[in-house]
Tab-separated table of C-alpha atoms and ligand atoms in Angstrom:
chain	number	residue	atom	x	y	z
A	1	MET	CA	-0.117	0.162	0.010
A	2	ALA	CA	1.396	3.576	-1.073
A	3	GLY	CA	2.707	5.420	1.784
A	4	VAL	CA	1.739	3.229	4.378
A	5	SER	CA	5.254	1.448	5.639
A	6	GLN	CA	4.109	-2.483	7.736
A	7	SER	CA	3.958	-4.855	5.983
A	8	SER	CA	1.453	-8.313	5.743
A	9	GLU	CA	3.540	-10.282	6.450
A	10	SER	CA	3.777	-10.010	9.894
A	11	VAL	CA	0.225	-10.319	10.931
A	12	ARG	CA	-0.503	-13.332	12.776
A	13	GLU	CA	-4.242	-14.137	12.508
A	14	GLY	CA	-5.060	-15.042	16.268
A	15	LEU	CA	-1.629	-14.667	17.425
A	16	GLU	CA	-0.904	-18.268	16.696
A	17	GLY	CA	2.502	-19.333	17.955
A	18	VAL	CA	2.513	-15.386	19.030
A	19	VAL	CA	4.633	-15.556	22.810
A	20	VAL	CA	3.544	-12.694	24.157
A	21	THR	CA	5.072	-13.310	27.939
A	22	ALA	CA	6.204	-15.396	30.185
A	23	THR	CA	4.586	-17.250	33.470
A	24	ARG	CA	5.004	-19.580	36.169
A	25	LEU	CA	1.557	-20.326	35.586
A	26	SER	CA	0.929	-23.165	33.859
A	27	HIS	CA	2.288	-24.819	30.537
A	28	VAL	CA	-0.027	-26.807	27.679
A	29	ASP	CA	2.633	-28.721	25.929
A	30	GLY	CA	0.688	-29.601	22.469
A	31	GLU	CA	3.365	-32.553	21.194
A	32	GLN	CA	3.792	-34.599	24.189
A	33	GLY	CA	0.045	-33.890	25.488
A	34	ARG	CA	0.538	-32.997	28.775
A	35	LEU	CA	-0.399	-29.696	31.113
A	36	ILE	CA	1.495	-28.507	33.898
A	37	VAL	CA	-0.045	-26.603	36.464
A	38	ALA	CA	1.993	-24.828	39.088
A	39	GLY	CA	5.032	-27.096	38.476
A	40	HIS	CA	2.609	-30.771	38.731
A	41	ASP	CA	1.061	-32.548	36.011
A	42	ILE	CA	-2.813	-32.000	36.130
A	43	GLU	CA	-3.105	-35.960	36.070
A	44	GLN	CA	-0.949	-35.753	39.935
A	45	LEU	CA	-2.732	-32.359	40.602
A	46	ALA	CA	-6.217	-33.541	40.267
A	47	GLU	CA	-5.753	-36.629	42.332
A	48	ARG	CA	-3.769	-34.813	44.904
A	49	LEU	CA	-5.559	-31.597	45.604
A	50	ASP	CA	-8.892	-30.081	46.552
A	51	PHE	CA	-9.878	-27.010	44.527
A	52	GLU	CA	-9.093	-24.893	47.930
A	53	GLN	CA	-5.734	-26.342	47.574
A	54	ALA	CA	-4.947	-26.231	43.954
A	55	CYS	CA	-5.967	-22.708	44.103
A	56	GLU	CA	-3.743	-22.184	47.007
A	57	LEU	CA	-1.156	-23.413	45.451
A	58	LEU	CA	-1.610	-21.206	41.646
A	59	TRP	CA	-2.195	-18.406	44.312
A	60	ALA	CA	1.237	-18.815	45.833
A	61	THR	CA	3.150	-19.478	42.782
A	62	SER	CA	1.891	-16.021	41.133
A	63	GLY	CA	2.089	-14.213	44.478
A	64	LEU	CA	-0.865	-13.576	45.354
A	65	GLU	CA	-1.393	-14.128	48.642
A	66	SER	CA	0.323	-16.908	49.533
A	67	ALA	CA	1.067	-16.435	53.918
A	68	GLY	CA	-2.771	-15.610	54.097
A	69	ALA	CA	-5.359	-17.701	56.272
A	70	ALA	CA	-6.529	-21.533	54.367
A	71	LEU	CA	-8.859	-20.481	51.784
A	72	ARG	CA	-11.268	-22.519	52.487
A	73	PRO	CA	-12.990	-20.699	55.679
A	74	ARG	CA	-11.945	-17.681	53.720
A	75	LEU	CA	-14.049	-18.977	50.899
A	76	ALA	CA	-17.168	-19.900	52.947
A	77	ALA	CA	-17.734	-16.112	54.131
A	78	ALA	CA	-17.054	-14.990	50.691
A	79	ARG	CA	-20.142	-17.084	50.304
A	80	ALA	CA	-21.847	-16.196	53.109
A	81	GLU	CA	-21.101	-12.591	52.573
A	82	ALA	CA	-22.557	-12.586	48.251
A	83	PHE	CA	-26.082	-14.303	49.373
A	84	GLU	CA	-26.465	-11.969	51.796
A	85	ARG	CA	-26.269	-9.588	49.198
A	86	LEU	CA	-28.347	-11.341	46.235
A	87	HIS	CA	-30.781	-9.027	46.547
A	88	GLY	CA	-29.055	-6.100	46.021
A	89	LEU	CA	-28.176	-7.587	42.291
A	90	GLY	CA	-31.877	-6.463	40.926
A	91	ASP	CA	-33.066	-8.671	37.485
A	92	ALA	CA	-29.083	-9.331	37.049
A	93	LEU	CA	-29.616	-13.005	37.818
A	94	ALA	CA	-32.674	-13.672	36.308
A	95	ARG	CA	-30.987	-13.483	32.397
A	96	GLU	CA	-31.678	-16.308	30.737
A	97	ASN	CA	-28.838	-16.875	29.735
A	98	ALA	CA	-26.565	-18.153	32.467
A	99	MET	CA	-23.475	-16.229	31.533
A	100	ASP	CA	-25.465	-13.428	30.790
A	101	ALA	CA	-26.188	-13.445	34.209
A	102	LEU	CA	-22.878	-14.651	35.495
A	103	ARG	CA	-21.299	-11.255	34.102
A	104	ALA	CA	-24.295	-8.923	35.769
A	105	ALA	CA	-24.082	-9.819	38.439
A	106	ALA	CA	-19.847	-9.919	38.730
A	107	ALA	CA	-20.411	-6.219	37.817
A	108	HIS	CA	-22.405	-5.419	41.065
A	109	LEU	CA	-18.565	-6.899	42.619
A	110	ALA	CA	-16.803	-3.645	45.290
A	111	GLU	CA	-14.183	-2.802	42.686
A	112	ASN	CA	-11.783	-4.206	45.935
A	113	ALA	CA	-13.229	-7.213	46.164
A	114	SER	CA	-10.445	-9.826	46.913
A	115	PRO	CA	-9.895	-12.969	44.666
A	116	ALA	CA	-11.690	-14.936	47.385
A	117	GLN	CA	-14.691	-12.633	46.968
A	118	LEU	CA	-14.733	-13.494	43.337
A	119	VAL	CA	-14.209	-17.304	43.567
A	120	GLY	CA	-16.939	-17.270	46.071
A	121	ALA	CA	-19.730	-14.958	44.770
A	122	LEU	CA	-19.213	-16.693	41.333
A	123	ALA	CA	-20.483	-19.814	42.435
A	124	VAL	CA	-23.345	-17.929	44.918
A	125	PHE	CA	-24.139	-16.270	41.436
A	126	SER	CA	-24.298	-19.292	39.269
A	127	ALA	CA	-26.839	-21.826	41.651
A	128	ALA	CA	-28.715	-18.841	42.731
A	129	HIS	CA	-29.281	-18.298	38.616
A	130	TRP	CA	-30.199	-21.584	37.683
A	131	ARG	CA	-32.858	-21.599	40.838
A	132	VAL	CA	-34.536	-17.811	40.572
A	133	ARG	CA	-34.690	-18.761	36.671
A	134	ARG	CA	-36.548	-21.941	37.935
A	135	GLY	CA	-38.752	-20.298	40.291
A	136	LEU	CA	-37.043	-21.406	43.395
A	137	ALA	CA	-35.929	-19.332	46.064
A	138	PRO	CA	-31.610	-19.199	46.122
A	139	ILE	CA	-30.154	-22.104	48.861
A	140	ALA	CA	-27.344	-20.674	50.899
A	141	SER	CA	-24.337	-22.668	51.295
A	142	PRO	CA	-24.145	-25.123	54.179
A	143	PRO	CA	-21.188	-24.234	56.302
A	144	GLY	CA	-18.126	-25.907	56.895
A	145	ALA	CA	-18.875	-27.416	53.373
A	146	ARG	CA	-15.510	-27.431	50.558
A	147	HIS	CA	-16.200	-25.052	47.813
A	148	SER	CA	-17.283	-28.038	45.485
A	149	GLU	CA	-20.020	-29.168	48.162
A	150	ALA	CA	-21.124	-25.883	48.463
A	151	LEU	CA	-21.731	-25.777	45.415
A	152	LEU	CA	-23.678	-28.802	44.355
A	153	ALA	CA	-25.854	-28.198	48.077
A	154	MET	CA	-26.391	-24.150	46.425
A	155	LEU	CA	-28.021	-25.726	43.668
A	156	GLY	CA	-30.310	-27.864	45.573
A	157	LEU	CA	-28.316	-31.093	43.990
A	158	PRO	CA	-26.964	-34.382	45.740
A	159	HIS	CA	-23.897	-32.799	47.441
A	160	ASP	CA	-22.580	-36.161	48.722
A	161	ALA	CA	-18.490	-37.272	49.652
A	162	ALA	CA	-18.449	-38.811	45.975
A	163	ARG	CA	-20.018	-36.517	43.865
A	164	SER	CA	-17.901	-33.317	45.820
A	165	ARG	CA	-14.767	-35.382	44.578
A	166	ALA	CA	-16.085	-35.210	41.498
A	167	LEU	CA	-16.561	-31.711	40.907
A	168	ASP	CA	-13.830	-31.140	42.707
A	169	ALA	CA	-11.701	-33.357	40.127
A	170	TYR	CA	-13.567	-31.337	37.756
A	171	PHE	CA	-12.323	-27.737	39.282
A	172	VAL	CA	-8.531	-28.396	39.546
A	173	THR	CA	-8.412	-29.689	35.843
A	174	VAL	CA	-9.826	-26.492	34.161
A	175	LEU	CA	-8.023	-24.163	36.807
A	176	ASP	CA	-5.518	-22.946	34.335
A	177	HIS	CA	-4.989	-23.861	30.784
A	178	GLY	CA	-2.251	-21.393	29.556
A	179	LEU	CA	-2.737	-18.127	27.814
A	180	ASN	CA	-6.702	-19.411	26.542
A	181	ALA	CA	-9.080	-16.667	25.488
A	182	SER	CA	-10.142	-15.716	28.835
A	183	THR	CA	-7.148	-15.997	30.665
A	184	PHE	CA	-5.446	-13.558	27.938
A	185	ALA	CA	-8.636	-11.330	27.782
A	186	ALA	CA	-8.227	-10.543	32.148
A	187	ARG	CA	-4.213	-10.090	31.234
A	188	VAL	CA	-5.200	-7.638	28.697
A	189	VAL	CA	-7.179	-5.622	31.363
A	190	ALA	CA	-4.532	-6.148	33.713
A	191	SER	CA	-2.138	-5.220	31.816
A	192	THR	CA	-3.831	-1.423	31.822
A	193	HIS	CA	-3.855	-1.372	35.797
A	194	SER	CA	-6.874	-1.548	35.628
A	195	ASP	CA	-9.653	-3.763	38.675
A	196	LEU	CA	-9.555	-7.332	39.467
A	197	VAL	CA	-13.199	-7.518	39.259
A	198	SER	CA	-12.853	-5.469	35.439
A	199	ALA	CA	-10.871	-8.299	34.633
A	200	LEU	CA	-13.655	-11.067	35.643
A	201	VAL	CA	-15.485	-9.695	34.146
A	202	ALA	CA	-13.858	-9.507	31.137
A	203	GLY	CA	-12.927	-13.145	31.512
A	204	ILE	CA	-16.453	-14.000	31.440
A	205	GLY	CA	-17.004	-12.338	28.837
A	206	ALA	CA	-15.051	-14.483	26.917
A	207	LEU	CA	-15.276	-16.977	27.661
A	208	LYS	CA	-19.518	-17.052	26.826
A	209	GLY	CA	-18.256	-17.707	23.190
A	210	PRO	CA	-19.305	-20.964	21.447
A	211	LEU	CA	-15.668	-21.146	19.840
A	212	HIS	CA	-14.180	-21.158	23.914
A	213	GLY	CA	-15.706	-23.726	26.830
A	214	GLY	CA	-18.746	-23.657	25.083
A	215	ALA	CA	-18.600	-27.567	23.749
A	216	PRO	CA	-19.728	-29.734	26.077
A	217	GLY	CA	-23.578	-29.693	26.087
A	218	PRO	CA	-23.266	-30.393	22.445
A	219	VAL	CA	-21.360	-33.637	23.033
A	220	LEU	CA	-24.063	-34.119	25.627
A	221	GLU	CA	-26.313	-33.586	22.631
A	222	MET	CA	-24.402	-36.010	20.511
A	223	LEU	CA	-24.507	-38.605	23.048
A	224	GLU	CA	-27.584	-38.424	23.481
A	225	ALA	CA	-28.339	-38.703	19.808
A	226	ILE	CA	-26.495	-41.916	19.290
A	227	GLY	CA	-28.028	-43.546	22.037
A	228	ARG	CA	-26.302	-46.746	21.657
A	229	PRO	CA	-22.354	-47.380	21.199
A	230	GLU	CA	-23.049	-49.462	17.881
A	231	ARG	CA	-24.194	-46.801	16.357
A	232	ALA	CA	-21.781	-44.650	16.657
A	233	ARG	CA	-19.835	-45.060	13.848
A	234	GLN	CA	-23.246	-44.587	11.080
A	235	TYR	CA	-23.734	-41.324	13.269
A	236	LEU	CA	-19.647	-39.889	13.119
A	237	ASP	CA	-19.633	-40.755	9.297
A	238	ALA	CA	-23.337	-38.874	8.604
A	239	GLU	CA	-21.719	-35.705	10.989
A	240	LEU	CA	-19.058	-35.367	8.863
A	241	ALA	CA	-20.229	-36.266	5.238
A	242	SER	CA	-22.565	-32.945	5.914
A	243	GLY	CA	-19.603	-31.345	6.864
A	244	ARG	CA	-19.865	-30.526	10.944
A	245	ARG	CA	-17.599	-31.611	13.054
A	246	ILE	CA	-17.416	-33.554	15.739
A	247	MET	CA	-17.960	-31.875	19.134
A	248	GLY	CA	-15.165	-32.154	21.746
A	249	MET	CA	-12.657	-33.888	19.474
A	250	GLY	CA	-9.666	-31.552	18.331
A	251	HIS	CA	-7.459	-28.954	19.439
A	252	ARG	CA	-5.865	-26.026	18.860
A	253	ILE	CA	-2.183	-26.885	20.651
A	254	TYR	CA	-2.768	-30.827	21.370
A	255	ARG	CA	-1.344	-32.845	18.907
A	256	GLN	CA	-2.392	-35.936	21.838
A	257	ARG	CA	-4.940	-36.768	23.601
A	258	ASP	CA	-5.578	-33.981	26.122
A	259	PRO	CA	-4.350	-34.865	29.091
A	260	ARG	CA	-7.569	-33.233	30.887
A	261	ALA	CA	-9.794	-35.701	28.776
A	262	LEU	CA	-7.773	-38.609	31.127
A	263	VAL	CA	-8.590	-36.554	34.324
A	264	LEU	CA	-12.003	-36.830	33.729
A	265	GLU	CA	-12.765	-39.747	32.230
A	266	ARG	CA	-10.935	-41.258	35.412
A	267	ALA	CA	-13.036	-39.670	37.878
A	268	ALA	CA	-16.516	-40.249	35.904
A	269	SER	CA	-15.224	-43.985	36.486
A	270	GLU	CA	-14.918	-42.868	40.236
A	271	LEU	CA	-17.769	-41.464	40.525
A	272	GLU	CA	-19.384	-44.368	39.209
A	273	ARG	CA	-17.786	-46.979	40.814
A	274	ALA	CA	-19.212	-44.639	44.232
A	275	LEU	CA	-22.477	-44.851	43.069
A	276	ALA	CA	-22.502	-48.486	42.687
A	277	ALA	CA	-21.177	-49.057	45.849
A	278	SER	CA	-24.209	-47.037	47.717
A	279	ASP	CA	-27.075	-48.228	48.574
A	280	GLY	CA	-30.403	-48.941	46.084
A	281	GLU	CA	-31.679	-45.586	45.851
A	282	GLN	CA	-29.417	-44.163	43.711
A	283	SER	CA	-28.739	-47.464	41.660
A	284	GLU	CA	-30.503	-46.400	38.453
A	285	ARG	CA	-28.596	-43.037	38.157
A	286	ASP	CA	-25.767	-45.756	38.886
A	287	ALA	CA	-26.776	-47.588	35.576
A	288	ARG	CA	-27.354	-44.384	33.601
A	289	LEU	CA	-23.627	-42.927	34.245
A	290	ARG	CA	-22.356	-46.637	33.963
A	291	GLY	CA	-24.459	-46.730	30.547
A	292	ARG	CA	-22.994	-43.205	28.976
A	293	LEU	CA	-19.168	-43.735	30.487
A	294	GLU	CA	-19.087	-47.030	28.117
A	295	LEU	CA	-21.243	-44.376	25.439
A	296	ALA	CA	-18.777	-41.888	25.688
A	297	ARG	CA	-15.952	-44.260	25.571
A	298	ALA	CA	-17.392	-45.923	21.769
A	299	VAL	CA	-18.236	-42.711	20.321
A	300	GLU	CA	-14.675	-42.018	21.289
A	301	ARG	CA	-13.018	-44.881	20.045
A	302	ALA	CA	-14.711	-44.334	17.017
A	303	ALA	CA	-14.266	-40.676	16.123
A	304	GLU	CA	-10.902	-41.572	16.387
A	305	GLN	CA	-11.052	-43.702	13.780
A	306	VAL	CA	-13.213	-41.743	11.577
A	307	LEU	CA	-11.333	-38.873	11.671
A	308	ALA	CA	-7.840	-40.031	11.254
A	309	ALA	CA	-9.251	-41.863	8.142
A	310	ARG	CA	-10.050	-38.012	7.002
A	311	HIS	CA	-6.804	-36.358	8.402
A	312	PRO	CA	-4.290	-38.582	8.457
A	313	GLU	CA	-1.708	-35.521	8.602
A	314	ARG	CA	-3.309	-34.151	11.865
A	315	PRO	CA	-4.081	-36.358	14.917
A	316	LEU	CA	-8.003	-35.173	16.359
A	317	LYS	CA	-8.219	-36.522	19.774
A	318	ALA	CA	-10.755	-36.156	22.888
A	319	ASN	CA	-10.287	-33.045	24.417
A	320	VAL	CA	-11.336	-32.082	27.880
A	321	GLU	CA	-15.244	-31.283	27.063
A	322	PHE	CA	-15.116	-34.528	25.887
A	323	TYR	CA	-15.314	-35.927	29.151
A	324	THR	CA	-16.658	-32.680	30.706
A	325	ALA	CA	-20.189	-33.357	29.719
A	326	VAL	CA	-20.103	-36.932	31.075
A	327	LEU	CA	-19.042	-35.624	34.617
A	328	LEU	CA	-21.126	-32.774	35.294
A	329	SER	CA	-24.155	-34.635	33.876
A	330	ALA	CA	-23.463	-37.120	36.194
A	331	LEU	CA	-23.755	-34.635	38.911
A	332	ASP	CA	-27.484	-34.049	37.373
A	333	ILE	CA	-26.089	-30.130	36.233
A	334	ASP	CA	-27.902	-28.996	33.469
A	335	ALA	CA	-26.310	-28.447	30.551
A	336	SER	CA	-27.076	-24.551	29.966
A	337	LEU	CA	-24.974	-24.023	33.182
A	338	PHE	CA	-22.069	-25.974	31.840
A	339	SER	CA	-19.905	-22.364	31.259
A	340	ALA	CA	-21.076	-20.892	34.593
A	341	ILE	CA	-19.431	-23.873	36.024
A	342	PHE	CA	-16.099	-23.851	33.841
A	343	ALA	CA	-15.981	-19.592	35.123
A	344	CYS	CA	-16.438	-20.985	38.447
A	345	ALA	CA	-12.981	-22.693	39.105
A	346	ARG	CA	-11.700	-20.548	36.054
A	347	CYS	CA	-12.285	-17.433	37.629
A	348	ALA	CA	-9.257	-18.753	39.824
A	349	GLY	CA	-6.960	-18.629	37.518
A	350	TRP	CA	-7.938	-15.305	36.092
A	351	ALA	CA	-7.040	-14.474	39.262
A	352	ALA	CA	-3.280	-15.274	39.682
A	353	HIS	CA	-3.073	-13.830	35.657
A	354	TYR	CA	-3.730	-10.920	37.035
A	355	ALA	CA	-1.662	-10.441	40.197
A	356	GLU	CA	1.248	-11.803	37.671
A	357	GLN	CA	0.246	-9.042	35.082
A	358	ARG	CA	0.314	-6.774	37.486
A	359	HIS	CA	3.970	-8.139	39.174
A	360	HIS	CA	5.602	-8.312	36.188
A	361	GLY	CA	3.727	-7.905	32.600
A	362	ARG	CA	3.826	-5.060	30.308
A	363	LEU	CA	0.988	-2.801	28.947
A	364	ILE	CA	-0.299	-5.052	26.263
A	365	ARG	CA	-0.844	-3.127	22.757
A	366	PRO	CA	-0.094	-5.251	19.943
A	367	ALA	CA	0.095	-3.282	16.241
A	368	SER	CA	-2.121	-3.700	13.360
A	369	HIS	CA	-1.612	-3.802	10.193
A	370	TYR	CA	-3.840	-1.251	7.819
A	371	ILE	CA	-5.826	-1.769	4.808
A	372	GLY	CA	-8.438	0.448	5.068
A	373	ALA	CA	-8.577	3.470	2.564
A	374	LEU	CA	-5.308	6.220	2.528
A	375	PRO	CA	-6.534	10.068	2.854
A	376	GLY	CA	-6.573	11.738	-0.595
B	1	COA	N1	-14.567	-32.598	13.760
B	1	COA	C1	-14.232	-32.712	12.753
B	1	COA	N2	-13.041	-31.942	11.916
B	1	COA	C2	-11.789	-31.702	12.842
B	1	COA	C3	-12.199	-31.447	14.213
B	1	COA	C4	-13.652	-31.869	14.430
B	1	COA	N3	-13.658	-32.009	15.930
B	1	COA	N4	-11.405	-30.686	14.256
B	1	COA	C5	-10.484	-30.318	13.737
B	1	COA	N5	-11.495	-30.531	12.175
B	1	COA	C6	-10.769	-30.328	11.421
B	1	COA	C7	-10.822	-29.405	10.154
B	1	COA	O1	-12.236	-29.293	9.750
B	1	COA	C8	-10.168	-29.189	9.655
B	1	COA	O2	-9.662	-29.723	8.315
B	1	COA	P1	-9.394	-29.096	6.670
B	1	COA	O3	-8.258	-28.821	6.953
B	1	COA	O4	-9.539	-30.380	5.869
B	1	COA	O5	-11.018	-27.747	6.759
B	1	COA	C9	-8.734	-29.261	10.158
B	1	COA	O6	-8.970	-30.395	10.983
B	1	COA	C10	-8.180	-28.406	10.955
B	1	COA	O7	-9.065	-27.924	12.155
B	1	COA	P2	-8.937	-25.943	12.421
B	1	COA	O8	-9.693	-25.384	12.312
B	1	COA	O9	-7.642	-25.356	11.774
B	1	COA	O10	-8.462	-26.366	13.536
B	1	COA	P3	-8.238	-25.637	15.040
B	1	COA	O11	-7.047	-25.397	15.499
B	1	COA	O12	-8.362	-23.660	14.272
B	1	COA	O13	-9.346	-26.087	15.969
B	1	COA	C11	-10.847	-27.042	17.343
B	1	COA	C12	-9.144	-26.492	17.070
B	1	COA	C13	-11.262	-26.971	18.932
B	1	COA	C14	-11.428	-25.151	16.977
B	1	COA	C15	-11.340	-27.831	16.365
B	1	COA	O14	-10.707	-29.195	16.325
B	1	COA	C16	-13.095	-28.398	16.708
B	1	COA	O15	-13.487	-27.128	16.150
B	1	COA	N6	-13.637	-29.187	17.622
B	1	COA	C17	-14.786	-29.659	17.577
B	1	COA	C18	-15.063	-28.623	18.830
B	1	COA	C19	-14.492	-28.492	20.541
B	1	COA	O16	-14.747	-29.745	19.997
B	1	COA	N7	-14.133	-27.789	20.564
B	1	COA	C20	-13.760	-26.991	22.105
B	1	COA	C21	-12.399	-27.433	22.082
B	1	COA	S1	-11.367	-27.873	23.990
């Protein structure tokens, strides 16, 4: 373009492969299929720590409140405080879309709210939204509960130890994941020295988009449409033939199976075993979960085969969302809430990135290549 000295060769659409910062928080190794969070493989982290402990580790790594009191009572206090203030949110929670409701409610938080207050509040808002939309009164968090148990209880769902462990495994698994779109959005806001609540609202806005965290609902629909393992192959072939993508398969970075899929598949298996060992009233649920897990495994195998035949050059394997659908639906969480539940965990990652960016970061201000009209 005459008179403009930029070159279009330097444009990297989607910032793919562009390294914009250094972080100690998490590392996504796409070639090896490995996710390291705060120095630990995600499989070990999810096995050994509950959500509160994983947050403490991540937050200490980011330089955020490493010496504070244990997180569990602070989150409990934050949930109680957010519950007390629900009446001040107007009709924010009554919005139809859960992410709209979360974004509107989060905007009411005090500008100087702490990370624990944000995490506690988001769980309360998610559960209250779900209940208000159904004409039910919000339920307060049971005192002394861990965060995962509290969220199930506030939703009015069964919240025994096995279920709360399963939700914990999910929370830890999705706590942080490199510079994904919502984390980047939160870091951009932090880089301007704006407040943490503004970064949270930006993160929620990015996560609302269907290209980020939106696949578990469609995965569930796909499993329901397939119904029986022997129908998987035919269904998937027809999907690909009509140009549609197989939900829960493929990833921008991973060239192996997403390691989070393994953690969540194991968590679903453990939940199934725990439900099978408990008494008769739950046996119907247990059978339903066992059936869904078997179906999911069969569909994953068939999907790998059809995708390998179609794309021999590019491994397309299960991503985190494949087994998220199985696990969250086994906890009786409705598909319309999946993204909000994701936000309940990922907001702790956003807070860690916010702190890291404020400590070490520079104003994020990329350039663009002008292709518009020139004057005169
Ligand atoms: N089903 C069918 N084909 C797929 C596919 C899927 N799930 N994922 C990728 N492909 C194909 C594309 O059609 C494309 O083929 P083409 O070159 O013949 O057009 C090729 O693989 C590369 O896809 P591309 O969109 O460039 O890869 P990406 O890195 O941008 O995409 C995803 C990553 C996650 C967006 C993509 O794999 C996808 O859409 N998956 C399904 C949705 C999903 O599960 N999202 C949750 C992600 S955690």
